[in-house]
Coordinates of C-alpha atoms in Angstrom, one line a residue:
Chain K
E1 CA 1.3 3.4 15.7
I2 CA -0.1 -0.1 15.1
V3 CA 2.6 -2.6 14.2
L4 CA 1.5 -5.5 12.1
T5 CA 3.5 -8.7 12.3
Q6 CA 3.0 -11.3 9.6
S7 CA 3.9 -15.0 9.8
P8 CA 5.4 -17.0 8.5
G9 CA 7.9 -14.9 6.5
T10 CA 8.0 -17.5 3.8
L11 CA 5.5 -20.3 3.2
S12 CA 6.4 -23.1 0.8
L13 CA 3.5 -25.1 -0.5
S14 CA 2.4 -27.0 -3.6
P15 CA -0.4 -26.2 -6.0
G16 CA -3.7 -27.6 -4.7
E17 CA -2.7 -27.2 -1.0
R18 CA -4.3 -24.8 1.4
A19 CA -2.4 -21.7 2.6
T20 CA -2.9 -19.9 5.9
L21 CA -1.2 -16.6 6.4
S22 CA -1.3 -14.7 9.7
C23 CA -1.3 -11.0 10.6
R24 CA -1.0 -10.0 14.2
A25 CA -1.5 -6.4 15.4
S26 CA 0.2 -4.7 18.3
Q27 CA -3.2 -3.3 19.4
T28 CA -6.8 -3.9 18.5
V29 CA -7.8 -3.2 14.9
D30 CA -11.4 -2.5 14.0
S31 CA -12.2 -5.4 11.6
R32 CA -13.8 -2.9 9.2
F33 CA -10.3 -1.6 8.5
L34 CA -8.1 -4.6 7.9
G35 CA -7.1 -5.5 4.4
W36 CA -4.8 -7.8 2.4
Y37 CA -2.9 -7.2 -0.8
Q38 CA -1.2 -9.5 -3.2
Q39 CA 2.0 -8.4 -5.0
K40 CA 3.5 -10.3 -7.9
P41 CA 7.1 -9.7 -9.1
G42 CA 7.5 -6.5 -10.9
Q43 CA 3.9 -5.4 -10.3
A44 CA 2.2 -3.0 -7.9
P45 CA 0.3 -4.5 -5.1
S46 CA -3.4 -5.2 -5.7
L47 CA -6.2 -5.3 -3.2
L48 CA -7.5 -8.8 -2.3
I49 CA -9.5 -8.4 0.9
F50 CA -11.0 -5.4 2.7
G51 CA -12.9 -5.2 5.9
T52 CA -11.2 -8.4 7.1
S53 CA -13.4 -10.7 5.0
N54 CA -14.7 -9.0 1.9
R55 CA -13.2 -10.0 -1.4
A56 CA -12.3 -7.1 -3.8
T57 CA -13.9 -7.1 -7.2
G58 CA -12.8 -10.1 -9.3
I59 CA -11.1 -12.0 -6.5
P60 CA -11.9 -15.7 -6.6
D61 CA -13.7 -17.3 -3.7
R62 CA -10.7 -19.5 -2.9
F63 CA -9.4 -16.4 -1.1
S64 CA -11.0 -15.7 2.3
G65 CA -10.2 -13.6 5.3
S66 CA -11.1 -13.8 8.9
G67 CA -10.2 -12.6 12.3
S68 CA -10.9 -9.9 14.9
G69 CA -9.1 -7.8 17.5
T70 CA -5.4 -8.4 17.0
D71 CA -5.4 -11.6 15.0
F72 CA -6.3 -11.9 11.4
T73 CA -5.9 -14.6 8.8
L74 CA -5.8 -14.9 5.0
S75 CA -6.6 -18.3 3.7
I76 CA -6.3 -19.7 0.2
S77 CA -8.2 -22.9 -0.1
R78 CA -6.6 -24.5 -3.1
L79 CA -3.5 -22.9 -4.4
E80 CA -3.3 -22.1 -8.1
P81 CA 0.1 -21.4 -9.8
E82 CA -0.8 -17.7 -10.1
D83 CA -1.3 -17.4 -6.3
F84 CA 2.4 -17.7 -5.5
A85 CA 3.3 -14.1 -4.6
V86 CA 3.9 -11.9 -1.6
Y87 CA 1.0 -11.0 0.6
Y88 CA 0.7 -7.9 2.8
C89 CA -1.8 -7.1 5.5
Q90 CA -2.7 -3.4 6.2
Q91 CA -4.7 -1.6 8.8
Y92 CA -6.4 1.6 7.6
G93 CA -8.5 2.6 10.5
S94 CA -5.9 4.7 12.3
L95 CA -3.0 6.9 11.4
P96 CA -0.4 6.2 10.4
R97 CA -1.7 3.6 8.0
T98 CA 0.6 0.6 8.5
F99 CA 1.5 -2.6 6.6
G100 CA 2.9 -5.9 7.7
Q101 CA 6.3 -7.0 6.5
G102 CA 4.8 -9.5 4.1
T103 CA 4.6 -13.2 3.6
K104 CA 6.2 -14.8 0.6
L105 CA 4.2 -17.7 -0.7
E106 CA 6.5 -19.9 -2.8
I107 CA 6.2 -23.1 -4.7
K108 CA 7.5 -26.1 -2.9
Chain S
Q1 CA -12.2 3.8 -14.8
I2 CA -9.7 5.0 -12.1
T3 CA -6.1 5.2 -13.1
L4 CA -3.1 6.8 -11.5
K5 CA 0.4 7.3 -12.8
E6 CA 3.6 8.5 -11.1
S7 CA 6.2 10.6 -12.7
G8 CA 9.4 12.2 -11.6
P9 CA 13.2 11.7 -11.7
T10 CA 14.6 8.2 -11.7
L11 CA 17.9 9.4 -10.1
V12 CA 18.5 12.0 -7.5
K13 CA 21.7 12.8 -5.6
P14 CA 22.0 12.6 -1.8
T15 CA 20.7 15.8 0.0
Q16 CA 18.6 16.8 -3.0
T17 CA 14.9 17.2 -2.9
L18 CA 12.7 14.7 -4.7
T19 CA 9.5 15.9 -6.4
L20 CA 7.0 13.2 -7.6
T21 CA 3.8 13.8 -9.4
C22 CA 0.7 11.6 -9.4
T23 CA -1.6 12.2 -12.3
F24 CA -4.9 10.5 -12.1
S25 CA -8.2 10.1 -14.0
G26 CA -11.6 8.6 -13.3
F27 CA -12.3 10.6 -10.1
S28 CA -12.0 14.1 -8.7
L29 CA -10.1 15.0 -5.6
S30 CA -12.7 17.6 -4.8
T31 CA -15.3 14.9 -4.2
S32 CA -16.1 14.3 -0.6
G33 CA -14.3 11.4 0.9
V34 CA -11.7 10.9 -1.8
N35 CA -8.1 10.6 -0.8
V36 CA -4.8 10.1 -2.7
G37 CA -1.7 8.8 -1.0
W38 CA 1.9 7.7 -1.5
I39 CA 3.5 4.5 -0.5
R40 CA 7.1 3.3 -1.1
Q41 CA 8.9 0.0 -1.3
P42 CA 12.6 -0.3 -1.2
P43 CA 14.0 -3.1 -3.4
G44 CA 13.1 -6.5 -1.9
K45 CA 11.5 -4.9 1.1
A46 CA 8.0 -4.2 2.5
L47 CA 5.6 -1.5 1.8
E48 CA 5.8 1.8 3.7
W49 CA 2.9 4.3 3.9
L50 CA 4.2 7.9 3.5
A51 CA 1.4 10.4 3.2
L52 CA -2.3 11.0 2.4
I53 CA -4.1 14.1 1.1
Y54 CA -7.9 14.4 1.5
W55 CA -10.5 16.0 -0.6
D56 CA -10.8 18.9 1.9
D57 CA -7.0 19.5 1.7
D58 CA -6.4 17.9 5.1
K59 CA -3.1 16.0 5.1
S60 CA -1.5 13.1 7.0
Y61 CA 2.1 12.0 7.2
S62 CA 4.2 9.1 8.4
P63 CA 5.4 10.3 11.8
S64 CA 9.0 9.1 11.1
L65 CA 9.2 11.1 7.8
E66 CA 6.9 14.0 8.5
R67 CA 9.7 16.6 8.7
R68 CA 10.9 15.7 5.2
L69 CA 7.5 15.3 3.4
T70 CA 5.0 17.7 1.8
I71 CA 2.0 16.6 -0.1
T72 CA -0.1 18.9 -2.2
K73 CA -2.9 18.7 -4.7
D74 CA -3.9 20.6 -7.9
T75 CA -7.5 19.6 -8.4
S76 CA -7.8 21.4 -11.7
K77 CA -4.9 19.3 -13.1
N78 CA -5.9 16.1 -11.4
Q79 CA -2.5 15.9 -9.8
V80 CA -1.0 15.2 -6.4
V81 CA 2.6 16.2 -5.7
L82 CA 4.9 14.7 -3.1
T83 CA 8.1 16.5 -2.2
F84 CA 10.7 14.6 -0.2
T85 CA 13.7 16.7 1.1
N86 CA 17.2 15.7 2.0
M87 CA 17.2 12.4 0.1
D88 CA 19.5 9.6 1.2
P89 CA 20.5 6.3 -0.5
V90 CA 18.2 4.5 2.0
D91 CA 15.3 6.3 0.3
T92 CA 15.9 4.3 -2.9
A93 CA 12.6 2.7 -3.6
T94 CA 9.6 2.3 -5.9
Y95 CA 7.1 5.0 -5.1
Y96 CA 3.4 4.3 -5.6
C97 CA 0.5 6.6 -5.8
V98 CA -2.8 5.2 -4.4
H99 CA -6.5 6.1 -4.3
S100 CA -8.9 5.5 -1.5
T101 CA -12.3 6.9 -0.2
W102 CA -13.0 7.8 3.4
S103 CA -11.3 5.2 5.5
S104 CA -11.0 2.5 2.9
A105 CA -8.3 0.3 1.7
F106 CA -6.2 1.3 -1.3
G107 CA -8.2 -0.1 -4.1
Y108 CA -6.3 1.5 -6.9
W109 CA -2.5 1.8 -7.4
G110 CA -0.3 3.4 -9.9
Q111 CA 2.3 1.3 -11.6
G112 CA 5.1 2.8 -9.4
T113 CA 8.2 4.7 -10.2
L114 CA 11.7 3.6 -9.1
V115 CA 13.8 6.4 -7.6
T116 CA 17.5 5.7 -7.0
V117 CA 19.4 8.0 -4.7
S118 CA 23.1 7.9 -5.6
S119 CA 25.9 10.3 -6.2

């Protein structure tokens, strides 16, 4: 089973700042099968990024993903108030499909 | 437009069996490459993948929960059913139904249903 470890657990930033979220895998993940989800309070998660760097439909270009092998990153270039949420990475190239434990992005 | 909706009991007693139904529209589970899965999230905690059923009726389960889980589909009703035996208070969670194709990310999610396990 591929274990995904996200860091930091909580990230406190101000609107307009840049956010960098990390996802580290216990073994190599094919970059085609690494995704990121955003979850706002009381809502289901929604897909942000698939295939490491591809934005899902309707996702603004301030969101970007990068990485390879065991290290992946989600970056948000200029935080908007609506970006403060919990973010999860997920690998979907091997079974069982696994999620990271999440990074909470909160307003400083 | 793809939609999924979970239904089932909101409260179950310890040791009981939970049966959840995902009713979907906008796609057919008989189409090659289509999958429907279940994910859960205990209150305030992370997402946990549970099971996946494929268009060809193949199935995959979380290794840690496989003994307790069964996933089935009724293509004619556009439904996927998850049964979870021997429920325990630690199984209290919001249960989500999700859609994917081939080995894709989960692009569509149901709204989730909160299941509480308590006597």
